[in-house]
mmCIF file with all atom_site columns, C-alpha atoms in Angstrom:
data_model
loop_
_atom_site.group_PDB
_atom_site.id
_atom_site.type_symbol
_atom_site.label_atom_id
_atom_site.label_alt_id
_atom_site.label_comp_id
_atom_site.label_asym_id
_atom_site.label_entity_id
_atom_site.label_seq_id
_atom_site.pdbx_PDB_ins_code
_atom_site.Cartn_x
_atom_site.Cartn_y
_atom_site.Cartn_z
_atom_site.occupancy
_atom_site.B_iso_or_equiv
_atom_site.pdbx_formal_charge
_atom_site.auth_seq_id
_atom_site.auth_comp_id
_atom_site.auth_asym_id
_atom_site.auth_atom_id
_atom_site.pdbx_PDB_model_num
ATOM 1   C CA . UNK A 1 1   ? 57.830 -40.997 9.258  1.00 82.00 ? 1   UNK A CA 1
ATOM 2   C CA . UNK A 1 2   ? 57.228 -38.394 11.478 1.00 91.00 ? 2   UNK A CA 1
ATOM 3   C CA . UNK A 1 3   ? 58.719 -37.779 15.198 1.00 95.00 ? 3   UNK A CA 1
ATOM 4   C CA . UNK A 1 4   ? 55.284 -38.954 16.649 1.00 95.00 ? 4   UNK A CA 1
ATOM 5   C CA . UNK A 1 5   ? 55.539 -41.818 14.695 1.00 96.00 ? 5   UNK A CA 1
ATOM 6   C CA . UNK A 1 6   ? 58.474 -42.890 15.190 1.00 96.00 ? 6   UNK A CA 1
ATOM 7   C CA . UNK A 1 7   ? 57.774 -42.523 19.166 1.00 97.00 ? 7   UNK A CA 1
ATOM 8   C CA . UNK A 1 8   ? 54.546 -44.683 19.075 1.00 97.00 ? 8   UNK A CA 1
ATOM 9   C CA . UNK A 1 9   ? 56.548 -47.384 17.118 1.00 97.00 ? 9   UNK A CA 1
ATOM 10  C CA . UNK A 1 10  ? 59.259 -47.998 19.721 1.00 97.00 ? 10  UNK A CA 1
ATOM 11  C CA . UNK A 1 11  ? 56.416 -47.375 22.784 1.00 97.00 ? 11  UNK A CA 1
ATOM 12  C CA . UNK A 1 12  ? 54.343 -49.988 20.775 1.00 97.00 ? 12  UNK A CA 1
ATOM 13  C CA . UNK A 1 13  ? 57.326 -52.667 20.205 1.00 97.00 ? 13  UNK A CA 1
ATOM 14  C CA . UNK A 1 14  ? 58.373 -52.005 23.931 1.00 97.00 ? 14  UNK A CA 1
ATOM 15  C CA . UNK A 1 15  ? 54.883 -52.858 25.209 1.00 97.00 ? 15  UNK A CA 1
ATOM 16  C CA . UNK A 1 16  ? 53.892 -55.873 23.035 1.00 97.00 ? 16  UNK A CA 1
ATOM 17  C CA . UNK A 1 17  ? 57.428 -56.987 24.329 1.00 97.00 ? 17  UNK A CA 1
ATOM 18  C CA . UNK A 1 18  ? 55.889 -57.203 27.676 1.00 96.00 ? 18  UNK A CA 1
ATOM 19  C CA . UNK A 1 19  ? 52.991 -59.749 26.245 1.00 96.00 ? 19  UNK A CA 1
ATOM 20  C CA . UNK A 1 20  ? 52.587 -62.960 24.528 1.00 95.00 ? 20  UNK A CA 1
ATOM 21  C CA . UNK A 1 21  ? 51.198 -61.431 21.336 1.00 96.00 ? 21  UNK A CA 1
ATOM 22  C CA . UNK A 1 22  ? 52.808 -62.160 18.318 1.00 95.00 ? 22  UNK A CA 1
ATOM 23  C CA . UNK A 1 23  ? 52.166 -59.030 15.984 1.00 98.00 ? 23  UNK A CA 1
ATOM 24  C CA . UNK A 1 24  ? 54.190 -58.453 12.863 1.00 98.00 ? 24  UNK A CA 1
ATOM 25  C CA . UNK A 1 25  ? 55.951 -55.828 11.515 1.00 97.00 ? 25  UNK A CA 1
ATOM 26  C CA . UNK A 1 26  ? 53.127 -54.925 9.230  1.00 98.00 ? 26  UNK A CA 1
ATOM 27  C CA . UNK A 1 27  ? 50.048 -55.159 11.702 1.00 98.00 ? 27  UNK A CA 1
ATOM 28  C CA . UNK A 1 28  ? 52.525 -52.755 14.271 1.00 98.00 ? 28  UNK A CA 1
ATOM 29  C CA . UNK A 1 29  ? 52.428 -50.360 11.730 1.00 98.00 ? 29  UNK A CA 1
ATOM 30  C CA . UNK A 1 30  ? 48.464 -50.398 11.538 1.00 98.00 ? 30  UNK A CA 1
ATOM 31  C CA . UNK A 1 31  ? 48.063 -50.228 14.944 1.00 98.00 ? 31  UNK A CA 1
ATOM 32  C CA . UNK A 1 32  ? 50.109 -46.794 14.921 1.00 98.00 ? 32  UNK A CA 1
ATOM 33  C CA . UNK A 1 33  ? 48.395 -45.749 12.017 1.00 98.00 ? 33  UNK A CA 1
ATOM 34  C CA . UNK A 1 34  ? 45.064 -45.820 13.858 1.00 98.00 ? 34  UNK A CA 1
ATOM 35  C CA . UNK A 1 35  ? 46.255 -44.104 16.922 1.00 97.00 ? 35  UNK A CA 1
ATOM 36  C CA . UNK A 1 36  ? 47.186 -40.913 14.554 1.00 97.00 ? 36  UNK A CA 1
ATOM 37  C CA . UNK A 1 37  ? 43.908 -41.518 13.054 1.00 97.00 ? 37  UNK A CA 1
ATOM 38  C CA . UNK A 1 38  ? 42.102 -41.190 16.491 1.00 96.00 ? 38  UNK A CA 1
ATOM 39  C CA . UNK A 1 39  ? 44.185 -38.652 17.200 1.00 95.00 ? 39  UNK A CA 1
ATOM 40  C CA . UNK A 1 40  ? 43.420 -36.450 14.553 1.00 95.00 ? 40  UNK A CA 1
ATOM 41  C CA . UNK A 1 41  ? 39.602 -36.963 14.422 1.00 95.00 ? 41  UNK A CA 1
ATOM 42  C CA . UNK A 1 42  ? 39.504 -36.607 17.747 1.00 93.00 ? 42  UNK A CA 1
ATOM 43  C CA . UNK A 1 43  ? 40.224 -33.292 17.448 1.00 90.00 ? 43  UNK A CA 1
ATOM 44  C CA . UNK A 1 44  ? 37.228 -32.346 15.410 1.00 90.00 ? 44  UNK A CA 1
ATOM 45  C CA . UNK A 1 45  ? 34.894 -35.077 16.667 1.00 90.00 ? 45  UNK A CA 1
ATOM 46  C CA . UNK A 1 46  ? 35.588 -35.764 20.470 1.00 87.00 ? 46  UNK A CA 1
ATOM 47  C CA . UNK A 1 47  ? 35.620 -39.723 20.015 1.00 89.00 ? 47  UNK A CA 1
ATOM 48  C CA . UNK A 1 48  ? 37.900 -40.418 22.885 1.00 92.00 ? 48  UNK A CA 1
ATOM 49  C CA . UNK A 1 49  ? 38.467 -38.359 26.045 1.00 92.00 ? 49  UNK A CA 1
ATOM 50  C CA . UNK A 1 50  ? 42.025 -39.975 25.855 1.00 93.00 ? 50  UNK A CA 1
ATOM 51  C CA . UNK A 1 51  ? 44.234 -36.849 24.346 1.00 94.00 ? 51  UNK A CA 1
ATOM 52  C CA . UNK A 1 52  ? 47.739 -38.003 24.497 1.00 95.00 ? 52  UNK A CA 1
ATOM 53  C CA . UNK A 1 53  ? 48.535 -40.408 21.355 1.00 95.00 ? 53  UNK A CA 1
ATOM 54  C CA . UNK A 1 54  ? 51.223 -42.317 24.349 1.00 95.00 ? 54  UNK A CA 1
ATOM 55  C CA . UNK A 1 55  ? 48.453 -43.022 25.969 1.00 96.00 ? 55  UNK A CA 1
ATOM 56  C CA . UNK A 1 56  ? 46.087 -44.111 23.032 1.00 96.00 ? 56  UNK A CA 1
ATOM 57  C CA . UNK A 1 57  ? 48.777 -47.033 22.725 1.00 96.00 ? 57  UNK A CA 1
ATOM 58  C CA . UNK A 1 58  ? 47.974 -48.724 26.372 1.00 96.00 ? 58  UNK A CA 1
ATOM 59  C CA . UNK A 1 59  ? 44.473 -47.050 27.285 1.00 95.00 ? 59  UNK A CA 1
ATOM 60  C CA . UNK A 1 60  ? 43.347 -47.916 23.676 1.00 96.00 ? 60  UNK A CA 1
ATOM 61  C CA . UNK A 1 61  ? 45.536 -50.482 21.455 1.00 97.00 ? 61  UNK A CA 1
ATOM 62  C CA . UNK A 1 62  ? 47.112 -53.007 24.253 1.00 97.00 ? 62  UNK A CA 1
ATOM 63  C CA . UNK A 1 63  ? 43.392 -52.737 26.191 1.00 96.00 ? 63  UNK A CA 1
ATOM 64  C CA . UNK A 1 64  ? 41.603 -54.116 23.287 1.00 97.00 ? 64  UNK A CA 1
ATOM 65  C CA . UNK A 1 65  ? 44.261 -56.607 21.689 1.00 98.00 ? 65  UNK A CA 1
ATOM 66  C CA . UNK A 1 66  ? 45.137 -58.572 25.033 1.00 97.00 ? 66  UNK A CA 1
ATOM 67  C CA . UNK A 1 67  ? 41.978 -60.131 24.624 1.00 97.00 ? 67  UNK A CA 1
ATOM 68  C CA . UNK A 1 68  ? 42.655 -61.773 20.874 1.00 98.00 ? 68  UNK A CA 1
ATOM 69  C CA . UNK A 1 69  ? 43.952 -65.253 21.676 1.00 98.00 ? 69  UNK A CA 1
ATOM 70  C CA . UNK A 1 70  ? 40.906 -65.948 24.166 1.00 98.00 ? 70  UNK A CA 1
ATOM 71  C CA . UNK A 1 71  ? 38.490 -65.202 20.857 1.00 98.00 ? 71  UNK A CA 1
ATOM 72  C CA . UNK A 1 72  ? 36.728 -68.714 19.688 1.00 97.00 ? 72  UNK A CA 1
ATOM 73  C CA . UNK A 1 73  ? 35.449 -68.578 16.374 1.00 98.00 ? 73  UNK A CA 1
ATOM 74  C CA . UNK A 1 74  ? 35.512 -66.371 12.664 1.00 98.00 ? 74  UNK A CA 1
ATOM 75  C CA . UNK A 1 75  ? 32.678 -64.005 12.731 1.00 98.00 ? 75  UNK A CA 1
ATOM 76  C CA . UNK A 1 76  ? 32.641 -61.089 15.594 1.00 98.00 ? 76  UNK A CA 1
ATOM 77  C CA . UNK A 1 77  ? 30.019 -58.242 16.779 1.00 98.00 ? 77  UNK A CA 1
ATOM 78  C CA . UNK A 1 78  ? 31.480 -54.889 18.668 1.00 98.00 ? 78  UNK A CA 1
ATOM 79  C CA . UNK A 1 79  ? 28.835 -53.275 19.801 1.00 97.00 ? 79  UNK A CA 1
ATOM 80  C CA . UNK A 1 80  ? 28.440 -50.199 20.705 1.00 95.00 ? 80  UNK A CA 1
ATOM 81  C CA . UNK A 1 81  ? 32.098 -49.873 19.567 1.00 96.00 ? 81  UNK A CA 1
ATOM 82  C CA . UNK A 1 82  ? 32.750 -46.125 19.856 1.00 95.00 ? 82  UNK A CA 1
ATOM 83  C CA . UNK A 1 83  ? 35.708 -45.423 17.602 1.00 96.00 ? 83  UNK A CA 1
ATOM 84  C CA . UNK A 1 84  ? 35.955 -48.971 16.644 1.00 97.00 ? 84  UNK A CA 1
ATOM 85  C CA . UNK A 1 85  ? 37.187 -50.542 20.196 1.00 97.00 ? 85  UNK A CA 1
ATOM 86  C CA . UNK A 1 86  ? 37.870 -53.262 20.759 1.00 98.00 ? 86  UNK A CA 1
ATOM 87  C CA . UNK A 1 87  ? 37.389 -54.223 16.557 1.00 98.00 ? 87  UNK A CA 1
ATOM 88  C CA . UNK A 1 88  ? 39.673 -52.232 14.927 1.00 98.00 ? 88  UNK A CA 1
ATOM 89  C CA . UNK A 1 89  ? 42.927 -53.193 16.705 1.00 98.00 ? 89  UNK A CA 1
ATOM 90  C CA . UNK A 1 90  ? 41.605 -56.993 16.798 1.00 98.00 ? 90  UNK A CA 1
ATOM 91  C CA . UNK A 1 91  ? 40.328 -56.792 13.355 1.00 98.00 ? 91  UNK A CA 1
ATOM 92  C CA . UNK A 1 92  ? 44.326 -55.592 12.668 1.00 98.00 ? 92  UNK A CA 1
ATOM 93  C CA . UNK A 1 93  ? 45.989 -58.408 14.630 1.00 98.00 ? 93  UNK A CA 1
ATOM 94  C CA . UNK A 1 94  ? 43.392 -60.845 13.245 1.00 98.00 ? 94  UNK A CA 1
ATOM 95  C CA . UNK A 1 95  ? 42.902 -60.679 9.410  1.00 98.00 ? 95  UNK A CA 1
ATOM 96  C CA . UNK A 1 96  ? 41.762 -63.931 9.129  1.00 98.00 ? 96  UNK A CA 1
ATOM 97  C CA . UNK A 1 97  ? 38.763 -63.213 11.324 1.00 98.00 ? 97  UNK A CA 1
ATOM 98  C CA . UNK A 1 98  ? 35.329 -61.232 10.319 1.00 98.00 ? 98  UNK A CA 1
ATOM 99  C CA . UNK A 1 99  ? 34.344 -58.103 12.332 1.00 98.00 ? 99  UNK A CA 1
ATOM 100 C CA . UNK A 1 100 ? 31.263 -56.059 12.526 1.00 98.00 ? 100 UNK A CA 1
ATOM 101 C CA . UNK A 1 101 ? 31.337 -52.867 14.092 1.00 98.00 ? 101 UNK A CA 1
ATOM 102 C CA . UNK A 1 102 ? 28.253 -51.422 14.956 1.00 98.00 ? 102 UNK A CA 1
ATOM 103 C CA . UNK A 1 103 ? 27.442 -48.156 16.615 1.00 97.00 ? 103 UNK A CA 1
ATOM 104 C CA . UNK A 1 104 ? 24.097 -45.601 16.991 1.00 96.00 ? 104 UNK A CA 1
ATOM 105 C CA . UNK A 1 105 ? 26.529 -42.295 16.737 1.00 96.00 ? 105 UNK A CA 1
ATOM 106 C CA . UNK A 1 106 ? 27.094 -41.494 12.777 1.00 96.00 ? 106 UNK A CA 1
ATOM 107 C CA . UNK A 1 107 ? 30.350 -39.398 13.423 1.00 96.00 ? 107 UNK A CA 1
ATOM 108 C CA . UNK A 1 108 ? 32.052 -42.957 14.939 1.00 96.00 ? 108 UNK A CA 1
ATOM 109 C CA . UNK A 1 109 ? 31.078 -44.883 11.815 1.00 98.00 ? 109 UNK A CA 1
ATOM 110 C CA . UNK A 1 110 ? 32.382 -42.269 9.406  1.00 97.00 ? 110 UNK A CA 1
ATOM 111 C CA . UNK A 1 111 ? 35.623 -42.404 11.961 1.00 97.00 ? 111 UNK A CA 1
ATOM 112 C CA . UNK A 1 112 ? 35.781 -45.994 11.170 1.00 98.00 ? 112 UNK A CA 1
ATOM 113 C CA . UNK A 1 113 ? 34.704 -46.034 7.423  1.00 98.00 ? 113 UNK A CA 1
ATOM 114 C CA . UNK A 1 114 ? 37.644 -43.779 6.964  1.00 98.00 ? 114 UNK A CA 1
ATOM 115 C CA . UNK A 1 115 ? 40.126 -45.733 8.826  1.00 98.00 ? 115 UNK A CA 1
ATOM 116 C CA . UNK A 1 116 ? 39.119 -49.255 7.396  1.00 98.00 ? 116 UNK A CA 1
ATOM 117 C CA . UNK A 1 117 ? 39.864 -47.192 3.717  1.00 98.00 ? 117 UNK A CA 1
ATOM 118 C CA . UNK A 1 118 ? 43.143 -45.553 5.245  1.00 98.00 ? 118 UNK A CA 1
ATOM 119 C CA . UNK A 1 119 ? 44.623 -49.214 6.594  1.00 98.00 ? 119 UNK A CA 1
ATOM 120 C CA . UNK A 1 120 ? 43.390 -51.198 4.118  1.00 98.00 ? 120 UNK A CA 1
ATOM 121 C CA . UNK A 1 121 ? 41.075 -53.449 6.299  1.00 98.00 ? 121 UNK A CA 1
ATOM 122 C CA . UNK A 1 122 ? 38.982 -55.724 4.708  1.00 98.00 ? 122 UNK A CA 1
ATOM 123 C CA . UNK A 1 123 ? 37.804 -57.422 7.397  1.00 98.00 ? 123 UNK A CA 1
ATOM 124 C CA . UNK A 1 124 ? 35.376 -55.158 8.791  1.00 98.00 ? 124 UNK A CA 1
ATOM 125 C CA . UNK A 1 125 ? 32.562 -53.877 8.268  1.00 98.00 ? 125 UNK A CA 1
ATOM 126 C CA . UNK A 1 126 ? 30.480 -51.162 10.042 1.00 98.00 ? 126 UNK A CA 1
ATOM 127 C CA . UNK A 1 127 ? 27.363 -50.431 10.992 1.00 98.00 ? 127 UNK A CA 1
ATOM 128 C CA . UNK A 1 128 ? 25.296 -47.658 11.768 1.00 98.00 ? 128 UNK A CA 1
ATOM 129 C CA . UNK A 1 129 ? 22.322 -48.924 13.904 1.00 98.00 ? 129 UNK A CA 1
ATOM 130 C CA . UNK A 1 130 ? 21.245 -49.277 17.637 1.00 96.00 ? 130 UNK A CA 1
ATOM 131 C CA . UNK A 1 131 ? 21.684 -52.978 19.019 1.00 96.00 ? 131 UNK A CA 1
ATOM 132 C CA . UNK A 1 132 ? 18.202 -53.989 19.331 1.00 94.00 ? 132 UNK A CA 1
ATOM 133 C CA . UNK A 1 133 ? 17.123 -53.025 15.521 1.00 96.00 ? 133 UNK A CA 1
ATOM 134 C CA . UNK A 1 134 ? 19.805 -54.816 14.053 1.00 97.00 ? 134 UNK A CA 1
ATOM 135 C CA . UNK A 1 135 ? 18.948 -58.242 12.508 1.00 96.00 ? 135 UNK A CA 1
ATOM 136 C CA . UNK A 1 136 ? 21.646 -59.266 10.437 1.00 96.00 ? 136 UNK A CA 1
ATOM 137 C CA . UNK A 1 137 ? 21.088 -62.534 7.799  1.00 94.00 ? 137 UNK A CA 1
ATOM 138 C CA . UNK A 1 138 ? 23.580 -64.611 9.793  1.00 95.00 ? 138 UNK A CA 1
ATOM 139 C CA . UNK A 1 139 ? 24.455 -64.378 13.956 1.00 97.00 ? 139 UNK A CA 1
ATOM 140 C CA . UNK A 1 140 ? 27.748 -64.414 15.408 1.00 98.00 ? 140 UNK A CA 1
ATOM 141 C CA . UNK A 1 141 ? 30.553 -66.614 17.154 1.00 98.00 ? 141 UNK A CA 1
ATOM 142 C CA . UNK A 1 142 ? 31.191 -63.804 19.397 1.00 98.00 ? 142 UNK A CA 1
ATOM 143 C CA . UNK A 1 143 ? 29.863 -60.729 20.701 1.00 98.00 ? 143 UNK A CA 1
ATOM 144 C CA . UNK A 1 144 ? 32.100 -58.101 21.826 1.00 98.00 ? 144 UNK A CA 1
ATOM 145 C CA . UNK A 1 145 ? 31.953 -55.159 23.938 1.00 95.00 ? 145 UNK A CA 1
ATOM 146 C CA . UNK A 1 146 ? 33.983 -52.979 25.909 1.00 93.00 ? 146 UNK A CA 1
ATOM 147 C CA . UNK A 1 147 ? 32.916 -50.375 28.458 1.00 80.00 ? 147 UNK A CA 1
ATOM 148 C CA . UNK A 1 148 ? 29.512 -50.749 27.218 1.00 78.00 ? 148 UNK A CA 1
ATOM 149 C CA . UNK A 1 149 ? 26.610 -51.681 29.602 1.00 82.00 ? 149 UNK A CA 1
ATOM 150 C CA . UNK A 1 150 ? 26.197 -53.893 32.395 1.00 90.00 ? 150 UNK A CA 1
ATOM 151 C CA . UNK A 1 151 ? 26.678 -57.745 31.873 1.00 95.00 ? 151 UNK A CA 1
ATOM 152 C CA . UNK A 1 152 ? 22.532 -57.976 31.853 1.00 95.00 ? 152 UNK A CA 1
ATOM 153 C CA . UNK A 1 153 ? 21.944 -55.507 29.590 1.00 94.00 ? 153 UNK A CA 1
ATOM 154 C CA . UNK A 1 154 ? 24.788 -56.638 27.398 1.00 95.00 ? 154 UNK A CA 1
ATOM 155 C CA . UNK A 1 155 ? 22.764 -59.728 27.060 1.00 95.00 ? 155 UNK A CA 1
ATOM 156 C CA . UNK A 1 156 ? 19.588 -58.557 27.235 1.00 95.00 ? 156 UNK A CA 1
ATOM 157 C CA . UNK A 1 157 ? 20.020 -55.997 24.145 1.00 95.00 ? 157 UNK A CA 1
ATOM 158 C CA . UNK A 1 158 ? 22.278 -58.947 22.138 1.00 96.00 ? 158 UNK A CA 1
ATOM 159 C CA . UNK A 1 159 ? 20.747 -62.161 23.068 1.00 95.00 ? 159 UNK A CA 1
ATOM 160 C CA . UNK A 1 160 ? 19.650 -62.324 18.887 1.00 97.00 ? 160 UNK A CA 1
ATOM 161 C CA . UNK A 1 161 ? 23.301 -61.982 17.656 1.00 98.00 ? 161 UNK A CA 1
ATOM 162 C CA . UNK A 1 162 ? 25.255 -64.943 18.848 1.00 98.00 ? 162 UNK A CA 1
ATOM 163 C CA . UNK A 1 163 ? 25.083 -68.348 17.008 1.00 97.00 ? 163 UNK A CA 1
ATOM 164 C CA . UNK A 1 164 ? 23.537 -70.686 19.527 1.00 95.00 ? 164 UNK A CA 1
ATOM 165 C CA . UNK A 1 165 ? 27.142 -71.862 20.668 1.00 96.00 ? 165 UNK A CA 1
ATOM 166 C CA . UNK A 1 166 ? 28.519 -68.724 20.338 1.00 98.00 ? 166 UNK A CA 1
ATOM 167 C CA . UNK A 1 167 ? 29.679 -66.530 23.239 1.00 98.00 ? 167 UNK A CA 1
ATOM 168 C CA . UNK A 1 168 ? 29.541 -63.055 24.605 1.00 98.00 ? 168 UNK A CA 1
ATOM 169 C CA . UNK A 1 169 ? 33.022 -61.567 25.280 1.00 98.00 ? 169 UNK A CA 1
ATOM 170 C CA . UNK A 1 170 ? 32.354 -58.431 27.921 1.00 97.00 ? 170 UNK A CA 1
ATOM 171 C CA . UNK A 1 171 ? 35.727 -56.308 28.489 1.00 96.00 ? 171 UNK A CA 1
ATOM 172 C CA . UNK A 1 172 ? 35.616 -54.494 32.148 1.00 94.00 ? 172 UNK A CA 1
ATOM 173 C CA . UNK A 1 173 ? 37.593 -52.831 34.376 1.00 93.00 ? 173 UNK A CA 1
ATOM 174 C CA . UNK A 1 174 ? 36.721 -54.550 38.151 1.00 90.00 ? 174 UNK A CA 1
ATOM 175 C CA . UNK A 1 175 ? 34.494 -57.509 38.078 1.00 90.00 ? 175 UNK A CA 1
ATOM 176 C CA . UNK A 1 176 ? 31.511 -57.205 40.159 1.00 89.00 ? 176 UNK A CA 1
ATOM 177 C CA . UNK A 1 177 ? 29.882 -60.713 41.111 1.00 89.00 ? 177 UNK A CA 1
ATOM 178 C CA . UNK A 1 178 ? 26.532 -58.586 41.677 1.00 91.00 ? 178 UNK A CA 1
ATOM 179 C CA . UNK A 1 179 ? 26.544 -58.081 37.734 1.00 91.00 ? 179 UNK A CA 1
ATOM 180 C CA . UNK A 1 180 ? 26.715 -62.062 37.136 1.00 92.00 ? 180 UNK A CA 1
ATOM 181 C CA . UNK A 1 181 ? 23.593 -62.270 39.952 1.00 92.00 ? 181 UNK A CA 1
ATOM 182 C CA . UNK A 1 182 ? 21.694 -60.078 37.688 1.00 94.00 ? 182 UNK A CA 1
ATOM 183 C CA . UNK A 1 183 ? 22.049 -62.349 34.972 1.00 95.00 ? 183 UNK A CA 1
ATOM 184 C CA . UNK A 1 184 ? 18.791 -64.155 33.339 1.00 93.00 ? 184 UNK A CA 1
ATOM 185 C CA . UNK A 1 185 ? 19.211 -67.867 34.108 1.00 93.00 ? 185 UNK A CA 1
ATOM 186 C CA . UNK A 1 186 ? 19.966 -68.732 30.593 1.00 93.00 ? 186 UNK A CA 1
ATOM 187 C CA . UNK A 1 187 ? 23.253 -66.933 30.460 1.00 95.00 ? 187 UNK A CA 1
ATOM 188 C CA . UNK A 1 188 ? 26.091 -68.426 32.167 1.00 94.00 ? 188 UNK A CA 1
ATOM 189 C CA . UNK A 1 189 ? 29.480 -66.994 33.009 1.00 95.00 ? 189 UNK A CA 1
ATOM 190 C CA . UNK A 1 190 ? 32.148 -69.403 31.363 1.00 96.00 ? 190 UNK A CA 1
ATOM 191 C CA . UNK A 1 191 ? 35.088 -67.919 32.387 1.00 97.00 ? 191 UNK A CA 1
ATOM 192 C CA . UNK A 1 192 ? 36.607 -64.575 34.102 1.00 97.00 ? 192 UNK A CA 1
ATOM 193 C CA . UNK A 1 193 ? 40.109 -63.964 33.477 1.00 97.00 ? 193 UNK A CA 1
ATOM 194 C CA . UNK A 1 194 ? 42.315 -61.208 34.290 1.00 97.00 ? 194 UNK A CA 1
ATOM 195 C CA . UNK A 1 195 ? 43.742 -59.380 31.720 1.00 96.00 ? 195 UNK A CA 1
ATOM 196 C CA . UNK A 1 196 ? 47.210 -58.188 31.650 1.00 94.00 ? 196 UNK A CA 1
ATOM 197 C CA . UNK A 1 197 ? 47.167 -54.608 30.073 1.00 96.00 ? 197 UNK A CA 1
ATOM 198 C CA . UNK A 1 198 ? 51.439 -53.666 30.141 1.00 95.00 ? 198 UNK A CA 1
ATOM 199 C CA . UNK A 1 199 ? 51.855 -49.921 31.733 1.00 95.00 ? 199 UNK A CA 1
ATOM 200 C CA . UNK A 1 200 ? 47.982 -49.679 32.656 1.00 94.00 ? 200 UNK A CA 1
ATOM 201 C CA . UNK A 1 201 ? 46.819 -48.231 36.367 1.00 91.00 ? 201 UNK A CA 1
ATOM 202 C CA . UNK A 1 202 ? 43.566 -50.453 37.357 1.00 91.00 ? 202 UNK A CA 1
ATOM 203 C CA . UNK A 1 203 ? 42.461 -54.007 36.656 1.00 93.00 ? 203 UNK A CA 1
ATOM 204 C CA . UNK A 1 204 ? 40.859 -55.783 33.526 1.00 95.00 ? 204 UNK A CA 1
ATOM 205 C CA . UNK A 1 205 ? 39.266 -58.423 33.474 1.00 96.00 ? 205 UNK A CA 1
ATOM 206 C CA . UNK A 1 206 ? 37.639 -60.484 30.191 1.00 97.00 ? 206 UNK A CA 1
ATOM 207 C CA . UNK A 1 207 ? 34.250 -61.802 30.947 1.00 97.00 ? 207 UNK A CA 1
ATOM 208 C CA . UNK A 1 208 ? 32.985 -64.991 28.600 1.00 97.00 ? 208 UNK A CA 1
ATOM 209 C CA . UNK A 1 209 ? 29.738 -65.500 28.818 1.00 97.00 ? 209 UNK A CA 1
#
C-alpha cells in the first residue's frame, strides 16, 4: 500500500467511526480504491473540482453513503451521477442492491466503466444517455440524485423511472421550502431529514419524495 493509502484508510475508519454505518473491512477498502481512482482521472478529465484525495473521503464518500440505510427497495437510478455519486460508494456499501448510473457526459461513464472493472462491482451498471430519452424495460424503487437540479425538475425529467410506489431520493445542501411549493401536485414530500456528514462545513439534508 502506498503512503496515500494508508492515510485515506485510517481518515476513512476514523470517520465511519463517527456514524452508524456498518462497513466492512472489504467495502473500506473499495471506498479508498475509488477515491485514488477519482483522483487520478481527475487529473486528465476534470470530474470533480474536489483536488485533495482527504477531502474526496468527506466531500465525496461519507456525503453519498450517509444516506444508505434510509434507501427502500433493490433497484436504484443516479442520475445525472457525475463520477458515479452518490452510486458508486452506495453501490459499494450495498452489494445486495441494483444500481444504474446514468449520465449525458461520455468521459464520466468511461470513469465509471473503469472503476466498476477495477473494484469488481457487479452491481452497477452505467449508462450513457440524457434523463428524458431513457426508457429502460423495468422502472425503479428509487431515484437518486445529488446536486443535480431543482426538486421540480428532478421530477419533472424522472417522473417515468420510479415504480409507482417507488420514491425519489434528492441529496441537497440547505432545504428550501420554495422548491417543495414548486412541486406538481402529484409529488409529495415524504420526509426531510438531516443528514449527518462527519468533518463536513454546511448542512445536508435527504429529501424523499
Amino acid at each position: 500500500m502506498t503512503n496515500l493509502e494508508i492515510q485515506l484508510a485510517d481518515k476513512l475508519k476514523t470517520l465511519l467511526k463517527q456514524t452508524a454505518l456498518s462497513v466492512t473491512e472489504q467495502q473500506q477498502q473499495q471506498l479508498v480504491k475509488l477515491v485514488l481512482l477519482i483522483d487520478k482521472w481527475n487529473k486528465a478529465y476534470n470530474l470533480t473540482s474536489v483536488r485533495d484525495p482527504q477531502e474526496m473521503l468527506v466531500k465525496h464518500i461519507l456525503d453519498s453513503i450517509v444516506v444508505s440505510p434510509y434507501l427502500q427497495g433493490n433497484r436504484f437510478i443516479d442520475v445525472g451521477t457525475g463520477p458515479g455519486l452518490p452510486g458508486l460508494p452506495l453501490a459499494i456499501v450495498n452489494p445486495e442492491k441494483h444500481f444504474v448510473l446514468l449520465d449525458s457526459l461520455g468521459k464520466r461513464i468511461s470513469f465509471i466503466r473503469n472503476a466498476i472493472r477495477e473494484l469488481g462491482l457487479t452491481n452497477v451498471e452505467p449508462v450513457l444517455s440524457r434523463v428524458e430519452d431513457y426508457h429502460p424495460d423495468h422502472q425503479f424503487d428509487g431515484v437518486l440524485s445529488r446536486a443535480f437540479a431543482s426538486l421540480k425538475d428532478m421530477t419533472e425529467w424522472c417522473h417515468h423511472l420510479p415504480k409507482s410506489d417507488g420514491l425519489f431520493y434528492a441529496l441537497k445542501g440547505l432545504y428550501h421550502e420554495e422548491e417543495v411549493k414548486e412541486l406538481n401536485p402529484q409529488f409529495k414530500v415524504k420526509n426531510v431529514i438531516k443528514l449527518e456528514v462527519p468533518e463536513l462545513t454546511g448542512e445536508r439534508h435527504l429529501v424523499i419524495l
